[in-house]
Short mmCIF file of C-alpha atoms and ligand atoms in Angstrom, two decimals:
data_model
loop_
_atom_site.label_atom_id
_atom_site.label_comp_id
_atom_site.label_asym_id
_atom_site.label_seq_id
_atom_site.Cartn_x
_atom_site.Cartn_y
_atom_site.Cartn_z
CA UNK A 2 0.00 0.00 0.00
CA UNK A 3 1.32 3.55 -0.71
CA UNK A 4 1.95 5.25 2.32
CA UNK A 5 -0.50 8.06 3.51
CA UNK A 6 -0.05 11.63 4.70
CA UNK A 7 -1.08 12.03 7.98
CA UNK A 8 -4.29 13.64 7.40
CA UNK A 9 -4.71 11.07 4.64
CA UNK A 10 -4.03 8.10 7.27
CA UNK A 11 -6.27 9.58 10.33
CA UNK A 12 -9.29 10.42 8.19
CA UNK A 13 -9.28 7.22 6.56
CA UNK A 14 -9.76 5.59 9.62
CA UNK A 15 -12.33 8.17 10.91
CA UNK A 16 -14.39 7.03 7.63
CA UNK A 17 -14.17 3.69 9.38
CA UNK A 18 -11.68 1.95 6.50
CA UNK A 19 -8.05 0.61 6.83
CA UNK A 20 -5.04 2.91 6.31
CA UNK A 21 -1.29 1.66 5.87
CA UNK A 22 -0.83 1.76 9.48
CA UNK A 23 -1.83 2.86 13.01
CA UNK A 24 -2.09 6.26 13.36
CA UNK A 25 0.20 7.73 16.22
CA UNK A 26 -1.00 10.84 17.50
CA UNK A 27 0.42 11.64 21.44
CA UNK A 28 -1.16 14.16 23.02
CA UNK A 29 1.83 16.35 23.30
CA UNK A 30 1.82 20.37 23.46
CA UNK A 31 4.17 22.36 25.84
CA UNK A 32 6.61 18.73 25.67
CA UNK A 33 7.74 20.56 21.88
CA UNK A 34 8.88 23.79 23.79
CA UNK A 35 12.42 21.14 24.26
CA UNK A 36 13.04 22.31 20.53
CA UNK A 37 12.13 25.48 19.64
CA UNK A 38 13.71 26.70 23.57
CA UNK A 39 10.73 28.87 24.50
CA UNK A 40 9.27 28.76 27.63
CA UNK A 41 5.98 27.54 28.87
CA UNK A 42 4.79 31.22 29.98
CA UNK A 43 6.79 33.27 27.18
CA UNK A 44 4.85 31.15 24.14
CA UNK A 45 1.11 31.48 26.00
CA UNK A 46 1.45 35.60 24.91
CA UNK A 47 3.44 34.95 21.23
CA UNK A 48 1.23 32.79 18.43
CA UNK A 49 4.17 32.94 16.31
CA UNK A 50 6.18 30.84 19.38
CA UNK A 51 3.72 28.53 19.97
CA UNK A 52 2.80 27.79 17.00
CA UNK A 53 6.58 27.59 16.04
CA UNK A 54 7.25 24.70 18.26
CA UNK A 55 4.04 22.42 18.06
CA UNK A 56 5.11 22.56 13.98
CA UNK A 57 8.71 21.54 14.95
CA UNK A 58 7.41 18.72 17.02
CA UNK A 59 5.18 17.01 14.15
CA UNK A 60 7.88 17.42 12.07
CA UNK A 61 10.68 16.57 14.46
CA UNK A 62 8.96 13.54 15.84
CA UNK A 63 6.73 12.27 12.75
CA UNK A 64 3.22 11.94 14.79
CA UNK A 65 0.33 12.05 12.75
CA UNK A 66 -1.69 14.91 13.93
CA UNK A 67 -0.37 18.85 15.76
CA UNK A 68 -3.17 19.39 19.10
CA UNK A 69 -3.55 22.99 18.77
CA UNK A 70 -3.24 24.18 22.17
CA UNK A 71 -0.59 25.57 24.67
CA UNK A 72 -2.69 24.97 27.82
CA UNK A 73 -5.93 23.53 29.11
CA UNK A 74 -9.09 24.92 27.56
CA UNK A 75 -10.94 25.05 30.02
CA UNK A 76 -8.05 27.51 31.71
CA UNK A 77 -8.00 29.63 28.91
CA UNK A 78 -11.79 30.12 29.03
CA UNK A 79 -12.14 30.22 32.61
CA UNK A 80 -9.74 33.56 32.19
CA UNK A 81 -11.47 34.96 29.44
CA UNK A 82 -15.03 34.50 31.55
CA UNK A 83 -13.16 36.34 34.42
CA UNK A 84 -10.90 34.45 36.73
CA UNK A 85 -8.27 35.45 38.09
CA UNK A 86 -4.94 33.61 36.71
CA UNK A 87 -1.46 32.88 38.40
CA UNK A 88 1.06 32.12 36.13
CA UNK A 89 3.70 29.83 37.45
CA UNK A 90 7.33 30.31 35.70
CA UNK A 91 7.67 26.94 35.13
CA UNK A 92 4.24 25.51 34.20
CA UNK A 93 0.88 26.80 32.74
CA UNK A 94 -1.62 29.10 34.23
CA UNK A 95 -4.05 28.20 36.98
CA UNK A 96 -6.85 29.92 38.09
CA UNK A 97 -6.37 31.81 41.30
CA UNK A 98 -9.37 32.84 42.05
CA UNK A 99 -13.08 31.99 40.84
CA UNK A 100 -15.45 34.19 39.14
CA UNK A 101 -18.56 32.51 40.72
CA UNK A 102 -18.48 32.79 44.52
CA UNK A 103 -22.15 32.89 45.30
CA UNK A 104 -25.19 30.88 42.59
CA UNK A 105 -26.20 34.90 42.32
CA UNK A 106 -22.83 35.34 40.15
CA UNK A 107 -24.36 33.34 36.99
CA UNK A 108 -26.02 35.71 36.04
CA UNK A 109 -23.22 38.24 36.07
CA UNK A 110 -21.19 35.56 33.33
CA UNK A 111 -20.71 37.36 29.73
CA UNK A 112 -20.06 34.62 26.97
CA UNK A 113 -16.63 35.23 26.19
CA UNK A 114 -15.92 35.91 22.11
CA UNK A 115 -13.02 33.73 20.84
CA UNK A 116 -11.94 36.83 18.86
CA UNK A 117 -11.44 39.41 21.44
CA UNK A 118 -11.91 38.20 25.34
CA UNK A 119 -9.16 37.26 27.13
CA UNK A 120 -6.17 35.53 25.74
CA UNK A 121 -8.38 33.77 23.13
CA UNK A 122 -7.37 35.89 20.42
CA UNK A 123 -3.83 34.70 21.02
CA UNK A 124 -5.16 30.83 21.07
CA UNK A 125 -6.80 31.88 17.61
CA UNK A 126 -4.07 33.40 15.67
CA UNK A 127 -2.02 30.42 16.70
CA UNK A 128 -4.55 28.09 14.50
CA UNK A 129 -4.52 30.11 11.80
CA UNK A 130 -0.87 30.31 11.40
CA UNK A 131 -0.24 26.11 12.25
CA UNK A 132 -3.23 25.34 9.74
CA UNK A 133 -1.45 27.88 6.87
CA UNK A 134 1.80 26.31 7.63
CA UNK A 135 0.67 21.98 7.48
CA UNK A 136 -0.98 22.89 3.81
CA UNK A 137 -3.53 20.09 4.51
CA UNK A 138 -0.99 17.34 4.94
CA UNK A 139 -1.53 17.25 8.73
CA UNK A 140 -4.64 17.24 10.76
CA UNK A 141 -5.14 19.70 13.45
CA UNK A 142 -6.78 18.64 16.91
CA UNK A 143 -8.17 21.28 18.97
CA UNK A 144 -9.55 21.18 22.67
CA UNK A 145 -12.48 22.63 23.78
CA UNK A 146 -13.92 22.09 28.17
CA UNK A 147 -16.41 20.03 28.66
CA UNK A 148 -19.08 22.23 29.92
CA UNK A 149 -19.15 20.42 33.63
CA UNK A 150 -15.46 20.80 33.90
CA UNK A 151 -15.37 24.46 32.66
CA UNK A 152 -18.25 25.19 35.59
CA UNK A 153 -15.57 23.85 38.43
CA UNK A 154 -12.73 26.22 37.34
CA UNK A 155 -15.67 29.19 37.24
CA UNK A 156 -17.05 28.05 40.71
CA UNK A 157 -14.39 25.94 42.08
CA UNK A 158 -14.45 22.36 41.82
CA UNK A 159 -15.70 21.90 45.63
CA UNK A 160 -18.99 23.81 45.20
CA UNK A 161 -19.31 22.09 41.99
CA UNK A 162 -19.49 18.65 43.94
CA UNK A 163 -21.55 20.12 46.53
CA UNK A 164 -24.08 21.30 44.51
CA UNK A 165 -24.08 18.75 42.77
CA UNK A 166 -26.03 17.26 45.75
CA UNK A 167 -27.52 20.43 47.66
CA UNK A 168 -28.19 23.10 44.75
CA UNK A 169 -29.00 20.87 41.24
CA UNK A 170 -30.64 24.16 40.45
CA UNK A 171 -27.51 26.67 40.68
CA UNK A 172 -24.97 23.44 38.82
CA UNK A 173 -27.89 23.34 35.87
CA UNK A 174 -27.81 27.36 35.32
CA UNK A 175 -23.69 27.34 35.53
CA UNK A 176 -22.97 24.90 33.37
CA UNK A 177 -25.78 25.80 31.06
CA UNK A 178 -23.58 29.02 30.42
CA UNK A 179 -20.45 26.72 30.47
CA UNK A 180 -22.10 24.85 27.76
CA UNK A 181 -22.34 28.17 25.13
CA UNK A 182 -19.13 29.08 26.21
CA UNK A 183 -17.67 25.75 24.77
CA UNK A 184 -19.95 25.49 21.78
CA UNK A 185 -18.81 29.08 20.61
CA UNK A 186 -15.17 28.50 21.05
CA UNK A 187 -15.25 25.21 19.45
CA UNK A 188 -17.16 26.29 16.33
CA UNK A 189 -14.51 29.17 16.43
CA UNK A 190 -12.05 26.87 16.16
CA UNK A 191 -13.35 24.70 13.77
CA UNK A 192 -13.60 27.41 11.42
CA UNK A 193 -10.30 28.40 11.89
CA UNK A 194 -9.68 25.25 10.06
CA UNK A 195 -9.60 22.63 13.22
CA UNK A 196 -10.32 19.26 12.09
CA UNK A 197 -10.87 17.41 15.37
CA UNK A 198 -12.27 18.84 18.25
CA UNK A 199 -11.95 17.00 21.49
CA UNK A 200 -14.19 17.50 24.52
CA UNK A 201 -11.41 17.40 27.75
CA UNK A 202 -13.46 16.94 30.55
CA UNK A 203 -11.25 15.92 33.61
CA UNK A 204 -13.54 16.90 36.62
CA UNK A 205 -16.03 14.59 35.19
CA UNK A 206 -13.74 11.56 35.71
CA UNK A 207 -15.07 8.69 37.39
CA UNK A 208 -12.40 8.99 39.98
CA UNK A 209 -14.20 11.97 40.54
CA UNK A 210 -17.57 11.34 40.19
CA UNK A 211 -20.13 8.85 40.73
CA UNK A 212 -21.42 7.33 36.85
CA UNK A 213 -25.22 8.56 38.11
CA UNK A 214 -23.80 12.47 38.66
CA UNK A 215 -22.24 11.73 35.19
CA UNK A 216 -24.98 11.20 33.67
CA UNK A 217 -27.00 13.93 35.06
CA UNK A 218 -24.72 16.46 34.71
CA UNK A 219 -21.75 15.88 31.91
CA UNK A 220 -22.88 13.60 29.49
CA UNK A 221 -26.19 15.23 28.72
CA UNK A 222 -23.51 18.56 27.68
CA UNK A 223 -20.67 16.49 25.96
CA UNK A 224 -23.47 14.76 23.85
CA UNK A 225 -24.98 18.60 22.81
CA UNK A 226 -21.53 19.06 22.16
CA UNK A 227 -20.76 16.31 20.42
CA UNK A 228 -24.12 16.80 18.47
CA UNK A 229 -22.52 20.89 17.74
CA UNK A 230 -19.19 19.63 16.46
CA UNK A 231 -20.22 17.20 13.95
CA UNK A 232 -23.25 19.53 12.68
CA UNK A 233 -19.85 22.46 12.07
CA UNK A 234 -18.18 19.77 10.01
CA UNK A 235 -15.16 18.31 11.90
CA UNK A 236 -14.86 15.23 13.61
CA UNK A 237 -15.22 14.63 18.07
CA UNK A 238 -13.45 13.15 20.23
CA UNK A 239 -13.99 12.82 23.75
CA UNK A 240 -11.19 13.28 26.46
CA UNK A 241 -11.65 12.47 30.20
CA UNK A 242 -8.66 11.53 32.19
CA UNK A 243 -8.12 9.00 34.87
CA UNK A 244 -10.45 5.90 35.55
CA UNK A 245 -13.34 5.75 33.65
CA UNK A 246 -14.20 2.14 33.41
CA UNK A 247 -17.29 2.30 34.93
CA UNK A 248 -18.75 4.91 31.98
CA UNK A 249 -17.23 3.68 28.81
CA UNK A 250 -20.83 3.21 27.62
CA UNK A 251 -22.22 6.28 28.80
CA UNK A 252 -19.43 7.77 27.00
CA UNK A 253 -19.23 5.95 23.83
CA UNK A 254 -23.34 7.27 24.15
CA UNK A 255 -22.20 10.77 23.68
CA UNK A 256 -22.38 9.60 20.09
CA UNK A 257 -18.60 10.82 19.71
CA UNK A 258 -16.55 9.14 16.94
CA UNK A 259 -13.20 8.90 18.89
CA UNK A 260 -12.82 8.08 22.84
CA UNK A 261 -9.45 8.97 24.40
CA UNK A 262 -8.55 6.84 27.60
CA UNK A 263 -6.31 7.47 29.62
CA UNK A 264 -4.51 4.69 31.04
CA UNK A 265 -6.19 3.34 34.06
CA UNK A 266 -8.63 1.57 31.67
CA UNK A 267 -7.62 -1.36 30.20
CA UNK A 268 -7.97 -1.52 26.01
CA UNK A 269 -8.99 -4.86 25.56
CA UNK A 270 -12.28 -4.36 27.80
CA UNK A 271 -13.01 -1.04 25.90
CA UNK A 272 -12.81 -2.58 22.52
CA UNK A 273 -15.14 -5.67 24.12
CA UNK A 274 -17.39 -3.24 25.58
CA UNK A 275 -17.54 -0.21 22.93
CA UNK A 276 -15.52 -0.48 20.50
CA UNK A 277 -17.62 -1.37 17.49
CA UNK A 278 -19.47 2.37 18.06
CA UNK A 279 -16.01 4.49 18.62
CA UNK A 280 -12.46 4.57 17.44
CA UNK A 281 -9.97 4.43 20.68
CA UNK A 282 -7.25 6.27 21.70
CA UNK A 283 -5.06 5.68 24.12
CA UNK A 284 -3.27 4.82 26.54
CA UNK A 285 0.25 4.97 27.27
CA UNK A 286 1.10 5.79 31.11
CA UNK A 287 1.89 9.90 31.17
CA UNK A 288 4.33 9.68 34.20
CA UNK A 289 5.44 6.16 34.69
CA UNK A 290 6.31 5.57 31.11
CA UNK A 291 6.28 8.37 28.82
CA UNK A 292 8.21 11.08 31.26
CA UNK A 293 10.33 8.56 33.22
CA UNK A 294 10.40 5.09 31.11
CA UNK A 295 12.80 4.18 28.72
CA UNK A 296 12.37 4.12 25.08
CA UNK A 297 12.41 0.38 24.92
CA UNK A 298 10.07 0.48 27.81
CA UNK A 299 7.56 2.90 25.76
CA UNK A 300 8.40 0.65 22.32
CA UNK A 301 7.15 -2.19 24.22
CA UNK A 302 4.15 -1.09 25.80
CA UNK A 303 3.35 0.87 22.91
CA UNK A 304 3.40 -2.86 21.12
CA UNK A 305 1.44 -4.32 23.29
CA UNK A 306 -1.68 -1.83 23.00
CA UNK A 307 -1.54 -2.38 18.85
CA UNK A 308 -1.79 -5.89 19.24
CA UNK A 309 -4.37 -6.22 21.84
CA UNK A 310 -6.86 -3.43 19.75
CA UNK A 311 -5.27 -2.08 16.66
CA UNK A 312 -5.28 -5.22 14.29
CA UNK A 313 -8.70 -4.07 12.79
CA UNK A 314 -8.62 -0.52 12.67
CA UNK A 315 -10.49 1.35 14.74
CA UNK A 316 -7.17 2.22 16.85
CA UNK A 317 -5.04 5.55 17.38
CA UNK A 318 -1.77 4.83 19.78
CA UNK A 319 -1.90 7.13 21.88
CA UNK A 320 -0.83 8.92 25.46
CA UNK A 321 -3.69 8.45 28.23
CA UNK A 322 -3.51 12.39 28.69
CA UNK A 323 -1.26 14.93 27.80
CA UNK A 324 2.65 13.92 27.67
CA UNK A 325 4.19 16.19 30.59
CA UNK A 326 6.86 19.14 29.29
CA UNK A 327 9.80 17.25 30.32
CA UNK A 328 9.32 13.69 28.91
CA UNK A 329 12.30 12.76 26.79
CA UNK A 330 11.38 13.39 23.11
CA UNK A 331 13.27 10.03 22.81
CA UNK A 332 10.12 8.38 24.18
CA UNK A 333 7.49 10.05 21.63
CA UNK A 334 10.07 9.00 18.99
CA UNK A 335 9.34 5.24 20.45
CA UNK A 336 6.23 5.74 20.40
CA UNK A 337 5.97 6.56 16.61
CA UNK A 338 8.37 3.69 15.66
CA UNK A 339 6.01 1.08 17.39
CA UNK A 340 3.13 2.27 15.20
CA UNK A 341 5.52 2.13 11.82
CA UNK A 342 6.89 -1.50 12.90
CA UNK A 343 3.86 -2.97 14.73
CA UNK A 344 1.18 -1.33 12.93
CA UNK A 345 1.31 -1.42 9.60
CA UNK A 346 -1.79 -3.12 7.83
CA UNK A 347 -0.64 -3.52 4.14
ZN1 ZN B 5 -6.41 13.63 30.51
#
């Protein structure tokens, strides 16, 4: 078989046929500032910086797809909606102080414009200038909060889980804003030429939450958004981090086309369980093996998942979550070599 681009290989699988290979697409970001030598907090206020260094990293490390994104979306929003930030020398920004301190305070919450609040219009220019640069040979993956995880860094995530229990009333009306706040960035970005947008919604893990307050409370929103993305044109994914055994159904029922696990859940039961109605992604340890494993460690394990689910299609390798800023590039190179000598189809 002739080998693919990368946009050619992951959107051959999305239309649910075989490629030449596994697609390898680790969900790495700040990790390329190692190249370019920026640092984390100089390329969150240059485009140009950020943008340089997630291009050297695709091309660098031969992944099959650039995540557009410098920090977590739901960060960036929760600024732009009016948090207050601190930003750490060494890492990226975390909210320092929440916009919603009393359920009164929703209805103070403007809908933040992708164009002009915050730093958004930083986050923007950056698409524009990595989707110019990968002349459609590369596909672009772009995050956008899930809507119940974007209400805990408004409200903080304690009187999310609180009212989750006393005040169902005040958690509906936040993350009903939360919810148009994410729909209108992601349809931003998709027009900015995004082709994936994934749904990262961490606070709605199920080593967070119960799979009955998921289901009242994030899946309904992930599904709308799900529903949002697909209507726009681009492809969803869905991204929540930790354990989430015990919802792989509720979350394949968000109707998304790809499900990113992280690596507490074991493959092989996904595929059993899910895995005719979504593509998976995943799983490779963050810490244990991608920052402080070997390469042959990562080779191996990175083996291992493409022969227990990624003999049919229907299988991105993949980090569980994002690969931490320091991880030897050595290891994402392993990671891509697994997928060219274990995963080849034809
Ligand atoms: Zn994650």
């Amino acid at each position: 078989m002739t080998i693919l681009s990368p946009y050619q290989r992951v959107m051959t699988l999305l239309q649910g046929k075989m490629p030449d290979r596994v697609p390898v697409i680790p969900q790495v970001t700040y990790t390329t500032a190692q190249l370019t030598g920026v640092g984390l907090v100089e390329a969150l206020h240059s485009p140009e910086k950020t943008a340089e260094a997630l291009l050297t990293g695709q091309r660098e490390l031969g992944y099959d797809a650039i995540y557009v994104g410098w920090e977590s979306s739901f960060n960036l929003l929760a600024e732009a909606m009016g948090c207050t930030m601190r930003f750490p020398e060494d890492s990226v920004p975390q909210v320092a102080e929440h916009v919603i301190k009393s359920p009164d305070d929703v209805d103070k919450l403007e809908l933040p414009d992708p164009h002009s609040s915050g730093r958004l219009p930083i986050h923007m220019d950056m698409v524009n200038i990595v989707k110019d640069a990968v002349e459609g040979e590369i596909p672009l993956f772009a995050y956008t909060p899930g809507p119940f995880t974007l209400a805990g860094q408004l409200a903080g995530v304690n009187s999310l889980m609180v009212a989750t229990i006393r005040n169902p009333q005040f958690i509906n009306n936040l993350i009903a804003v939360a919810y148009k706040a994410s729909k209108r960035y992601a349809l931003a970005n998709i027009q900015a030429g995004v082709d994936v947008v994934v749904t990262a919604d961490p606070t709605a893990s199920g080593s967070l939450i119960s799979p009955k307050t998921f289901e009242t409370y994030a899946a309904p929103h992930q599904q709308a958004l799900v529903d949002a993305i697909t209507q726009a044109g681009a492809i969803a994914s869905l991204h929540i981090c930790g354990k989430t055994t015990s919802m792989l159904e509720l979350m394949a029922g968000t109707g998304t086309s790809i499900l990113e696990l992280d690596h507490l859940v074991k493959l092989t039961e996904a595929t059993t369980r899910v895995g005719n109605d979504v593509i998976l992604m995943g799983n490779l340890n963050p810490t244990e093996l991608l920052l402080t494993g070997t390469p042959e460690a990562v080779e191996a394990a990175a083996r291992e998942c493409i022969e227990a689910v990624g003999q049919d299609g229907q299988y991105i390798l993949s980090s569980g979550c994002e690969v931490p800023p320091l991880a030897p590039l050595a290891n994402i190179r392993a990671m891509v070599t697994a997928a060219k000598k274990y995963g080849q189809y034809a």
